[in-house]
Amino acid sequence: DALGVNVLDRRPFPDHHRFGREDFAKLGRPLVMTEKDAVKCDDLGLENSWALGVSAQLPPTWESAWLRTVEKLLSNN
């Protein structure tokens, strides 16, 4: 959605799912998945599939808040 793509169907799988061709047999349209899942599907020979790179960005204040939390925990010992 943020990329300007209209997502027609979402099929979430649990973490560490062992993908098989049957998981994608009835799609009939381009498949977009994360790079993490694409690596697990590489040997399936899926046609018209694409890997989407995903990265996380922490807010600028996260590091200082985390350090304060750790310092507080350490001072309680």
Short mmCIF file of C-alpha atoms in Angstrom, two decimals:
data_model
loop_
_atom_site.label_atom_id
_atom_site.label_comp_id
_atom_site.label_asym_id
_atom_site.label_seq_id
_atom_site.Cartn_x
_atom_site.Cartn_y
_atom_site.Cartn_z
CA ASP A 1 0.00 0.00 0.00
CA ALA A 2 2.76 2.47 0.90
CA LEU A 3 4.46 1.64 -2.41
CA GLY A 4 1.35 2.49 -4.42
CA VAL A 5 0.53 -1.13 -5.14
CA ASN A 6 -2.99 -2.51 -4.91
CA VAL A 7 -2.75 -5.74 -2.90
CA LEU A 8 -5.41 -8.17 -4.06
CA ASP A 9 -4.77 -11.03 -1.68
CA ARG A 10 -2.77 -11.39 1.52
CA ARG A 11 -1.80 -14.84 2.68
CA PRO A 12 0.14 -14.68 5.91
CA PHE A 13 2.12 -17.75 6.88
CA PRO A 14 3.50 -18.46 10.34
CA ASP A 15 7.18 -17.86 11.08
CA HIS A 16 9.43 -20.74 10.04
CA HIS A 17 6.77 -22.11 7.67
CA ARG A 18 8.15 -24.78 5.32
CA PHE A 19 6.91 -23.59 1.95
CA GLY A 20 5.90 -26.01 -0.79
CA ARG A 21 4.63 -25.45 -4.35
CA GLU A 22 1.11 -26.22 -3.10
CA ASP A 23 1.20 -23.01 -1.03
CA PHE A 24 1.30 -21.01 -4.29
CA ALA A 25 -0.51 -23.31 -6.73
CA LYS A 26 -3.72 -21.27 -7.12
CA LEU A 27 -2.36 -17.71 -7.21
CA GLY A 28 -2.46 -17.02 -10.95
CA ARG A 29 -0.92 -13.57 -10.50
CA PRO A 30 2.41 -12.05 -9.49
CA LEU A 31 3.65 -13.07 -6.06
CA VAL A 32 5.49 -10.63 -3.79
CA MET A 33 7.18 -11.88 -0.64
CA THR A 34 9.87 -10.75 1.74
CA GLU A 35 13.50 -11.53 0.98
CA LYS A 36 13.51 -13.82 4.02
CA ASP A 37 10.72 -15.95 2.54
CA ALA A 38 12.13 -15.75 -0.99
CA VAL A 39 15.31 -17.48 0.17
CA LYS A 40 13.21 -20.33 1.56
CA CYS A 41 11.29 -20.59 -1.74
CA ASP A 42 14.28 -20.39 -4.06
CA ASP A 43 14.33 -24.10 -4.91
CA LEU A 44 10.58 -24.18 -5.71
CA GLY A 45 11.07 -22.61 -9.14
CA LEU A 46 8.20 -20.16 -8.72
CA GLU A 47 7.41 -18.10 -11.79
CA ASN A 48 6.38 -14.45 -11.64
CA SER A 49 7.53 -14.06 -8.04
CA TRP A 50 9.31 -11.08 -6.57
CA ALA A 51 11.24 -10.44 -3.37
CA LEU A 52 10.63 -7.23 -1.46
CA GLY A 53 13.45 -5.92 0.70
CA VAL A 54 12.29 -4.94 4.17
CA SER A 55 14.24 -2.90 6.68
CA ALA A 56 13.43 -1.58 10.12
CA GLN A 57 14.17 1.91 11.35
CA LEU A 58 14.01 2.72 15.02
CA PRO A 59 12.91 6.20 16.07
CA PRO A 60 15.79 8.58 16.91
CA THR A 61 14.91 8.53 20.63
CA TRP A 62 14.98 4.73 20.90
CA GLU A 63 18.69 4.32 21.68
CA SER A 64 18.75 6.83 24.53
CA ALA A 65 15.57 5.34 26.03
CA TRP A 66 17.04 1.84 25.79
CA LEU A 67 20.28 2.94 27.45
CA ARG A 68 18.36 4.59 30.30
CA THR A 69 16.38 1.37 30.80
CA VAL A 70 19.54 -0.75 30.90
CA GLU A 71 21.27 1.65 33.30
CA LYS A 72 18.22 1.56 35.56
CA LEU A 73 18.15 -2.24 35.55
CA LEU A 74 21.86 -2.44 36.30
CA SER A 75 21.63 0.05 39.17
CA ASN A 76 18.94 -2.12 40.82
CA ASN A 77 21.36 -5.06 41.14
#
